Amino acid sequence: MRRPEPAVIVVLAGISAALHIGKLPPALPVLRDALHIGLVQAGFLLSLVQVAGMTLGLAMGAAADSLGPRRTMVLGLVILSLASAAGGMASTAEALLALRGLEGVGFLLASLPAPGLIRRLVEPARLNAMLGLWGAYMPFGTAVALLLGPAFIAVSGWPGWWWLLAALSLGMAFLLWRAVPSATDRRAPHTSGGVGRIARTLRAPGPWLASVAFAAYSAQWLAVIGFLPTIYAQSGLPTAYAAVATALAAAVNMVGNIASGRLLQRGVAAPVLLQCGYVAMAVGAVVAFAPWGSAGAEVAAARYAGILLFSMVGGLIPGTLFSLAVRVAPDDGTVSTTVGWMQQWSAFGQFAGPPLAAWAAARAGGWHVIWWVTAAFALAGLCVAGLITRFLAGHPAHATARARGAP
């Protein structure tokens, strides 16, 4: 049987890391009873995994450019495995919170070098399509965790779920180390160290724009998808149906991610894809959560269609931004640093979004107000997409050279 190409192994490694992000939502109902976790505390537990990315993304991106993307991803997967194995033995909410923070470090190291590594593994003609595929690693991993998590937790308990994913991450670390050529860890042809890479990245406007745009997306996506199991459980939907509905809502995000690479390949402008994504997320959230209609199967179906629109077309955003990150990096030696800065802002969005949505729901006494939160983030994203249009119009030669240049 033919072995998967190295770039595909990188995507699979990212999926194994994303499983650790998606493993928590199906366990929240059990954890809230077992560890006496409140709603807002659950929101922070959901988002705490992003603290490392929120605070260390830029620095770790610069370190990855120095250490090498392959070695950095392997290190991240090993940290994820160890933290998840220890998390399965946690007996208090505080211990689980601390280990979720450590998982955040592992997730960051396992994900931020991937776009730069993929760029070293595929020819330029396939880069946009492969980066669009990479953009699907998060929704795919989340969907698998949401779908399989409830059944596995019912059989083995939530600790067994943590230990299963720890073993999977360790196996993927070994496979990545063996399958990806060691030559991909060669240092970029720049003499400056990490501080120089950080300085060059922060002086350039492109990385800032892509990063803020990612934050506007990630805050609303995790706020909605992360709390869907809780929302459905509170509405009385059976666990099996809630798991399938939530997993499908996360999985359709892949459609937008993969489509973004294809559409960019065919010449559709990146800002147009971003604008379509933000508008769809705003409209989908209004349909799903705004107080309209009465109880009934038709209204429930329409609301779920809004969730699917929110996630599926919104998926155009991350796939487009991963391609943009490679294009707007100041030079070849700052690709991982730029992705790290983008990851830092994405993590900030994921950290802020769920607690903000939970706070709004707790204050209003229901989830019907969540669309105000998501609409505000979508409006901010539309404004940033307009600024990206102006940036690309002013730097077309630079963006094209970065997209086609050698690593």
Short mmCIF file of C-alpha atoms in Angstrom, two decimals:
data_model
loop_
_atom_site.label_atom_id
_atom_site.label_comp_id
_atom_site.label_asym_id
_atom_site.label_seq_id
_atom_site.Cartn_x
_atom_site.Cartn_y
_atom_site.Cartn_z
CA MET A 1 0.00 0.00 0.00
CA ARG A 2 1.29 3.44 -0.91
CA ARG A 3 2.42 5.53 2.06
CA PRO A 4 0.72 8.97 2.40
CA GLU A 5 2.85 11.86 1.22
CA PRO A 6 4.64 13.84 3.96
CA ALA A 7 2.38 16.90 3.58
CA VAL A 8 -0.65 14.71 4.29
CA ILE A 9 1.10 13.33 7.39
CA VAL A 10 1.50 16.93 8.57
CA VAL A 11 -2.26 17.49 8.17
CA LEU A 12 -3.00 14.25 10.05
CA ALA A 13 -0.69 15.35 12.86
CA GLY A 14 -2.61 18.62 13.08
CA ILE A 15 -5.88 16.68 13.27
CA SER A 16 -4.53 14.60 16.15
CA ALA A 17 -3.69 17.85 17.96
CA ALA A 18 -7.12 19.33 17.21
CA LEU A 19 -8.77 16.31 18.83
CA HIS A 20 -7.55 17.69 22.16
CA ILE A 21 -9.43 20.94 21.53
CA GLY A 22 -12.61 19.06 20.62
CA LYS A 23 -12.40 16.45 23.38
CA LEU A 24 -13.72 18.79 26.07
CA PRO A 25 -17.22 19.87 24.83
CA PRO A 26 -18.74 16.34 24.92
CA ALA A 27 -17.21 15.81 28.37
CA LEU A 28 -18.50 19.07 29.85
CA PRO A 29 -21.85 17.70 31.10
CA VAL A 30 -20.00 14.88 32.89
CA LEU A 31 -17.24 17.13 34.20
CA ARG A 32 -19.72 19.70 35.52
CA ASP A 33 -21.27 17.00 37.71
CA ALA A 34 -18.04 15.20 38.63
CA LEU A 35 -15.94 18.29 39.43
CA HIS A 36 -18.77 20.75 40.25
CA ILE A 37 -17.91 23.20 37.46
CA GLY A 38 -20.17 26.22 36.88
CA LEU A 39 -21.22 27.59 33.49
CA VAL A 40 -18.74 30.46 33.32
CA GLN A 41 -15.98 28.26 34.74
CA ALA A 42 -16.81 25.75 32.00
CA GLY A 43 -16.34 28.54 29.49
CA PHE A 44 -12.85 29.20 30.81
CA LEU A 45 -12.10 25.48 30.85
CA LEU A 46 -13.13 25.39 27.20
CA SER A 47 -10.89 28.32 26.29
CA LEU A 48 -7.96 27.89 28.70
CA VAL A 49 -6.18 25.63 26.21
CA GLN A 50 -5.68 28.80 24.18
CA VAL A 51 -3.74 30.71 26.88
CA ALA A 52 -0.37 29.53 25.55
CA GLY A 53 -1.26 30.65 22.05
CA MET A 54 -2.61 33.94 23.36
CA THR A 55 0.61 34.76 25.20
CA LEU A 56 3.40 32.83 23.48
CA GLY A 57 2.36 32.39 19.85
CA LEU A 58 4.77 34.95 18.42
CA ALA A 59 7.74 33.77 20.48
CA MET A 60 7.06 30.11 19.74
CA GLY A 61 6.70 30.90 16.06
CA ALA A 62 10.12 32.54 16.08
CA ALA A 63 11.52 29.55 17.99
CA ALA A 64 9.99 27.19 15.42
CA ASP A 65 11.73 29.10 12.63
CA SER A 66 15.00 28.48 14.48
CA LEU A 67 14.41 24.93 15.77
CA GLY A 68 12.79 23.69 12.56
CA PRO A 69 9.10 23.02 11.86
CA ARG A 70 9.37 19.22 11.93
CA ARG A 71 11.11 19.07 15.29
CA THR A 72 8.72 21.67 16.72
CA MET A 73 5.61 19.74 15.69
CA VAL A 74 6.97 16.50 17.17
CA LEU A 75 7.76 18.26 20.44
CA GLY A 76 4.24 19.70 20.58
CA LEU A 77 2.61 16.31 20.01
CA VAL A 78 4.69 14.76 22.80
CA ILE A 79 3.70 17.54 25.22
CA LEU A 80 0.05 17.07 24.27
CA SER A 81 0.34 13.35 24.93
CA LEU A 82 1.92 13.79 28.37
CA ALA A 83 -0.52 16.52 29.45
CA SER A 84 -3.55 14.53 28.31
CA ALA A 85 -2.32 11.39 30.07
CA ALA A 86 -1.89 13.36 33.28
CA GLY A 87 -5.24 15.09 32.77
CA GLY A 88 -7.01 11.75 32.82
CA MET A 89 -5.83 11.38 36.43
CA ALA A 90 -6.97 14.86 37.55
CA SER A 91 -9.37 14.85 40.48
CA THR A 92 -10.03 18.58 40.84
CA ALA A 93 -11.13 21.34 38.50
CA GLU A 94 -7.95 23.29 39.30
CA ALA A 95 -5.69 20.43 38.23
CA LEU A 96 -7.62 19.95 35.01
CA LEU A 97 -7.46 23.68 34.30
CA ALA A 98 -3.67 23.70 34.78
CA LEU A 99 -3.19 20.70 32.50
CA ARG A 100 -5.44 22.26 29.86
CA GLY A 101 -3.03 25.19 29.89
CA LEU A 102 -0.13 22.79 29.29
CA GLU A 103 -2.09 21.16 26.49
CA GLY A 104 -2.34 24.61 24.99
CA VAL A 105 1.46 24.79 24.81
CA GLY A 106 1.57 21.43 23.07
CA PHE A 107 -1.20 22.35 20.67
CA LEU A 108 0.54 25.58 19.73
CA LEU A 109 3.85 23.85 19.03
CA ALA A 110 2.09 21.11 17.06
CA SER A 111 0.09 23.46 14.84
CA LEU A 112 1.82 26.76 14.15
CA PRO A 113 4.82 25.36 12.17
CA ALA A 114 2.55 23.37 9.84
CA PRO A 115 1.90 25.98 7.09
CA GLY A 116 5.61 26.68 6.75
CA LEU A 117 6.39 22.97 6.77
CA ILE A 118 3.76 22.28 4.11
CA ARG A 119 5.28 25.08 2.03
CA ARG A 120 8.60 23.21 2.12
CA LEU A 121 7.00 19.90 1.14
CA VAL A 122 4.80 20.79 -1.86
CA GLU A 123 5.38 22.57 -5.12
CA PRO A 124 4.03 26.15 -5.47
CA ALA A 125 1.23 25.10 -7.84
CA ARG A 126 -0.33 22.95 -5.07
CA LEU A 127 0.35 25.27 -2.15
CA ASN A 128 -3.02 27.05 -1.92
CA ALA A 129 -4.96 23.79 -2.22
CA MET A 130 -2.84 22.06 0.43
CA LEU A 131 -3.06 25.02 2.79
CA GLY A 132 -6.83 24.96 2.33
CA LEU A 133 -6.71 21.29 3.33
CA TRP A 134 -4.59 22.21 6.34
CA GLY A 135 -7.19 24.80 7.30
CA ALA A 136 -9.65 21.91 7.77
CA TYR A 137 -7.54 20.23 10.46
CA MET A 138 -9.34 22.01 13.30
CA PRO A 139 -12.97 21.39 12.24
CA PHE A 140 -12.22 17.80 11.26
CA GLY A 141 -10.50 17.00 14.53
CA THR A 142 -13.22 18.80 16.48
CA ALA A 143 -15.98 16.96 14.59
CA VAL A 144 -14.41 13.55 15.20
CA ALA A 145 -14.02 14.32 18.91
CA LEU A 146 -17.59 15.59 19.20
CA LEU A 147 -18.95 12.53 17.38
CA LEU A 148 -16.93 9.82 19.12
CA GLY A 149 -16.45 11.45 22.50
CA PRO A 150 -19.91 10.86 24.01
CA ALA A 151 -19.93 7.15 23.12
CA PHE A 152 -16.39 6.59 24.37
CA ILE A 153 -17.05 8.55 27.58
CA ALA A 154 -20.18 6.47 28.21
CA VAL A 155 -18.11 3.28 28.03
CA SER A 156 -14.81 4.24 29.68
CA GLY A 157 -15.52 7.52 31.46
CA TRP A 158 -13.92 10.84 30.64
CA PRO A 159 -10.42 9.76 31.91
CA GLY A 160 -10.31 6.96 29.33
CA TRP A 161 -11.14 9.50 26.63
CA TRP A 162 -8.18 11.64 27.73
CA TRP A 163 -5.85 8.61 27.73
CA LEU A 164 -6.96 7.44 24.27
CA LEU A 165 -6.09 10.80 22.71
CA ALA A 166 -2.78 10.86 24.59
CA ALA A 167 -1.82 7.57 22.93
CA LEU A 168 -2.93 8.82 19.52
CA SER A 169 -0.81 11.99 19.76
CA LEU A 170 2.24 9.99 20.78
CA GLY A 171 1.77 7.69 17.80
CA MET A 172 1.44 10.64 15.42
CA ALA A 173 4.63 12.19 16.83
CA PHE A 174 6.51 9.00 15.92
CA LEU A 175 4.95 8.85 12.44
CA LEU A 176 5.70 12.50 11.69
CA TRP A 177 9.32 12.07 12.80
CA ARG A 178 9.75 9.09 10.49
CA ALA A 179 7.73 10.27 7.46
CA VAL A 180 8.81 13.92 7.06
CA PRO A 181 12.35 14.45 5.73
CA SER A 182 14.81 15.84 8.26
CA ALA A 183 15.96 18.34 5.61
CA THR A 184 12.79 20.34 6.25
CA ASP A 185 14.31 21.45 9.56
CA ARG A 186 17.07 23.42 7.87
CA ARG A 187 17.25 27.00 9.00
CA ALA A 188 15.96 29.80 6.80
CA PRO A 189 18.70 31.85 5.09
CA HIS A 190 18.70 34.74 7.55
CA THR A 191 21.40 35.57 10.06
CA SER A 192 19.19 37.28 12.64
CA GLY A 193 17.82 35.27 15.54
CA GLY A 194 14.41 35.07 17.10
CA VAL A 195 14.34 38.70 18.19
CA GLY A 196 15.07 39.83 14.64
CA ARG A 197 12.30 37.64 13.24
CA ILE A 198 9.83 39.00 15.78
CA ALA A 199 10.83 42.57 15.00
CA ARG A 200 10.45 42.09 11.24
CA THR A 201 7.04 40.47 11.74
CA LEU A 202 5.68 43.16 14.05
CA ARG A 203 6.88 45.97 11.80
CA ALA A 204 4.91 44.60 8.82
CA PRO A 205 1.17 45.41 8.54
CA GLY A 206 0.22 42.16 6.77
CA PRO A 207 0.71 39.83 9.75
CA TRP A 208 -1.31 42.18 11.96
CA LEU A 209 -4.26 42.24 9.58
CA ALA A 210 -4.33 38.46 9.09
CA SER A 211 -4.04 37.93 12.85
CA VAL A 212 -6.89 40.23 13.88
CA ALA A 213 -9.07 38.72 11.14
CA PHE A 214 -8.43 35.26 12.59
CA ALA A 215 -9.38 36.44 16.09
CA ALA A 216 -12.69 37.81 14.78
CA TYR A 217 -13.42 34.38 13.29
CA SER A 218 -12.21 32.08 16.05
CA ALA A 219 -13.99 33.90 18.88
CA GLN A 220 -17.42 33.32 17.40
CA TRP A 221 -16.81 29.84 15.98
CA LEU A 222 -15.65 28.29 19.26
CA ALA A 223 -18.31 30.16 21.25
CA VAL A 224 -21.05 28.55 19.17
CA ILE A 225 -19.62 25.09 18.43
CA GLY A 226 -18.08 24.65 21.86
CA PHE A 227 -21.36 25.19 23.69
CA LEU A 228 -23.65 23.31 21.28
CA PRO A 229 -23.57 20.08 23.36
CA THR A 230 -24.54 22.08 26.45
CA ILE A 231 -27.24 24.02 24.58
CA TYR A 232 -28.76 20.83 23.19
CA ALA A 233 -28.53 19.06 26.55
CA GLN A 234 -30.37 21.92 28.24
CA SER A 235 -33.06 21.79 25.55
CA GLY A 236 -33.69 18.11 26.31
CA LEU A 237 -32.26 16.66 23.08
CA PRO A 238 -31.01 13.08 23.66
CA THR A 239 -27.23 12.79 23.97
CA ALA A 240 -26.81 10.69 20.82
CA TYR A 241 -28.71 13.18 18.66
CA ALA A 242 -26.88 16.13 20.22
CA ALA A 243 -23.51 14.50 19.50
CA VAL A 244 -24.33 13.88 15.84
CA ALA A 245 -25.81 17.37 15.36
CA THR A 246 -22.80 19.06 16.95
CA ALA A 247 -20.27 16.92 15.09
CA LEU A 248 -21.95 17.68 11.76
CA ALA A 249 -21.96 21.40 12.57
CA ALA A 250 -18.21 21.25 13.19
CA ALA A 251 -17.50 18.97 10.22
CA VAL A 252 -19.16 21.16 7.58
CA ASN A 253 -16.58 23.82 8.43
CA MET A 254 -14.19 21.67 6.40
CA VAL A 255 -16.20 22.41 3.27
CA GLY A 256 -15.36 26.08 3.49
CA ASN A 257 -11.73 25.42 4.37
CA ILE A 258 -11.12 23.11 1.43
CA ALA A 259 -13.18 25.29 -0.92
CA SER A 260 -11.09 28.32 0.00
CA GLY A 261 -7.95 26.69 -1.37
CA ARG A 262 -9.72 25.73 -4.60
CA LEU A 263 -11.23 29.18 -5.03
CA LEU A 264 -7.91 30.93 -4.36
CA GLN A 265 -6.32 28.61 -6.91
CA ARG A 266 -8.91 29.79 -9.45
CA GLY A 267 -8.17 33.44 -8.82
CA VAL A 268 -10.89 34.51 -6.39
CA ALA A 269 -9.54 37.35 -4.27
CA ALA A 270 -8.80 36.50 -0.65
CA PRO A 271 -10.71 39.51 0.79
CA VAL A 272 -13.84 38.45 -1.12
CA LEU A 273 -13.71 35.02 0.52
CA LEU A 274 -13.22 36.62 3.93
CA GLN A 275 -16.19 38.92 3.45
CA CYS A 276 -18.42 36.04 2.35
CA GLY A 277 -17.40 34.08 5.43
CA TYR A 278 -18.09 36.86 7.93
CA VAL A 279 -21.46 37.73 6.39
CA ALA A 280 -22.52 34.07 6.44
CA MET A 281 -21.53 33.73 10.10
CA ALA A 282 -23.57 36.80 11.05
CA VAL A 283 -26.64 35.65 9.12
CA GLY A 284 -26.33 32.06 10.35
CA ALA A 285 -26.12 33.13 14.00
CA VAL A 286 -29.19 35.35 13.67
CA VAL A 287 -31.18 32.51 12.12
CA ALA A 288 -29.97 30.04 14.76
CA PHE A 289 -30.36 32.06 17.95
CA ALA A 290 -32.45 35.22 17.47
CA PRO A 291 -35.90 35.05 19.13
CA TRP A 292 -38.13 34.50 16.11
CA GLY A 293 -40.82 31.91 15.42
CA SER A 294 -42.37 29.45 17.85
CA ALA A 295 -41.43 25.97 18.99
CA GLY A 296 -41.83 23.33 16.32
CA ALA A 297 -39.97 21.03 13.98
CA GLU A 298 -39.86 23.55 11.12
CA VAL A 299 -38.35 26.32 13.25
CA ALA A 300 -35.90 23.89 14.85
CA ALA A 301 -34.79 22.72 11.38
CA ALA A 302 -34.36 26.32 10.22
CA ARG A 303 -32.30 27.15 13.29
CA TYR A 304 -30.05 24.16 12.71
CA ALA A 305 -29.67 25.22 9.07
CA GLY A 306 -28.42 28.55 10.42
CA ILE A 307 -25.80 26.72 12.46
CA LEU A 308 -24.66 24.81 9.36
CA LEU A 309 -24.47 28.04 7.33
CA PHE A 310 -22.52 29.70 10.14
CA SER A 311 -19.92 26.94 10.23
CA MET A 312 -19.72 25.86 6.59
CA VAL A 313 -19.37 29.20 4.82
CA GLY A 314 -17.47 30.61 7.79
CA GLY A 315 -14.89 27.92 7.02
CA LEU A 316 -13.74 30.04 4.08
CA ILE A 317 -12.04 32.31 6.60
CA PRO A 318 -9.34 30.11 8.21
CA GLY A 319 -8.36 28.44 4.94
CA THR A 320 -7.97 31.85 3.31
CA LEU A 321 -6.01 33.27 6.24
CA PHE A 322 -3.52 30.39 6.30
CA SER A 323 -2.79 31.09 2.63
CA LEU A 324 -2.55 34.81 3.37
CA ALA A 325 -0.12 34.20 6.23
CA VAL A 326 2.36 32.63 3.83
CA ARG A 327 1.91 35.53 1.40
CA VAL A 328 2.11 38.44 3.83
CA ALA A 329 5.04 37.20 5.94
CA PRO A 330 7.82 39.81 5.64
CA ASP A 331 10.32 37.25 4.29
CA ASP A 332 11.06 33.55 4.02
CA GLY A 333 12.54 33.40 7.50
CA THR A 334 9.39 34.66 9.23
CA VAL A 335 6.67 32.31 7.95
CA SER A 336 6.31 30.39 11.23
CA THR A 337 6.70 33.64 13.18
CA THR A 338 3.84 35.18 11.18
CA VAL A 339 1.70 32.09 11.71
CA GLY A 340 2.59 32.24 15.40
CA TRP A 341 1.38 35.84 15.62
CA MET A 342 -1.79 34.85 13.79
CA GLN A 343 -2.19 31.89 16.15
CA GLN A 344 -1.72 34.22 19.11
CA TRP A 345 -4.63 36.40 18.02
CA SER A 346 -6.70 33.35 17.09
CA ALA A 347 -6.10 31.99 20.58
CA PHE A 348 -7.12 35.31 22.08
CA GLY A 349 -10.39 35.10 20.17
CA GLN A 350 -10.97 31.53 21.32
CA PHE A 351 -10.13 32.50 24.89
CA ALA A 352 -12.48 35.50 24.93
CA GLY A 353 -15.38 34.16 22.87
CA PRO A 354 -16.76 31.27 24.98
CA PRO A 355 -16.68 33.07 28.37
CA LEU A 356 -18.23 36.17 26.78
CA ALA A 357 -21.02 34.08 25.24
CA ALA A 358 -21.54 32.22 28.52
CA TRP A 359 -21.67 35.50 30.45
CA ALA A 360 -24.24 36.94 28.03
CA ALA A 361 -26.34 33.77 28.25
CA ALA A 362 -26.16 33.72 32.05
CA ARG A 363 -27.18 37.39 32.28
CA ALA A 364 -30.07 36.98 29.83
CA GLY A 365 -31.20 33.62 31.14
CA GLY A 366 -30.85 31.86 27.79
CA TRP A 367 -28.78 31.41 24.64
CA HIS A 368 -31.02 33.63 22.51
CA VAL A 369 -28.61 36.59 22.96
CA ILE A 370 -25.51 34.82 21.66
CA TRP A 371 -26.08 36.21 18.17
CA TRP A 372 -25.25 39.68 19.48
CA VAL A 373 -21.81 38.43 20.45
CA THR A 374 -21.17 36.69 17.13
CA ALA A 375 -22.52 39.58 15.06
CA ALA A 376 -20.14 42.00 16.77
CA PHE A 377 -17.16 39.80 15.92
CA ALA A 378 -18.41 39.34 12.34
CA LEU A 379 -18.69 43.11 11.87
CA ALA A 380 -15.14 43.56 13.15
CA GLY A 381 -13.96 40.90 10.71
CA LEU A 382 -15.63 42.65 7.79
CA CYS A 383 -13.81 45.86 8.67
CA VAL A 384 -10.46 44.05 8.76
CA ALA A 385 -11.20 42.33 5.43
CA GLY A 386 -11.62 45.78 3.91
CA LEU A 387 -8.20 46.79 5.25
CA ILE A 388 -6.68 43.60 3.81
CA THR A 389 -8.10 44.57 0.41
CA ARG A 390 -6.26 47.89 0.60
CA PHE A 391 -3.04 46.21 1.79
CA LEU A 392 -2.98 43.68 -1.06
CA ALA A 393 -3.76 46.41 -3.58
CA GLY A 394 -0.75 48.35 -2.33
CA HIS A 395 1.62 45.36 -2.20
CA PRO A 396 0.68 43.04 -5.08
CA ALA A 397 4.23 42.23 -6.14
CA HIS A 398 5.28 41.44 -2.58
CA ALA A 399 2.33 39.12 -1.98
CA THR A 400 2.89 37.27 -5.26
CA ALA A 401 6.60 36.82 -4.58
CA ARG A 402 5.93 35.48 -1.09
CA ALA A 403 3.39 32.99 -2.45
CA ARG A 404 5.80 31.64 -5.06
CA GLY A 405 9.14 31.98 -3.32
CA ALA A 406 11.29 29.14 -2.10
CA PRO A 407 11.28 28.36 1.59
#
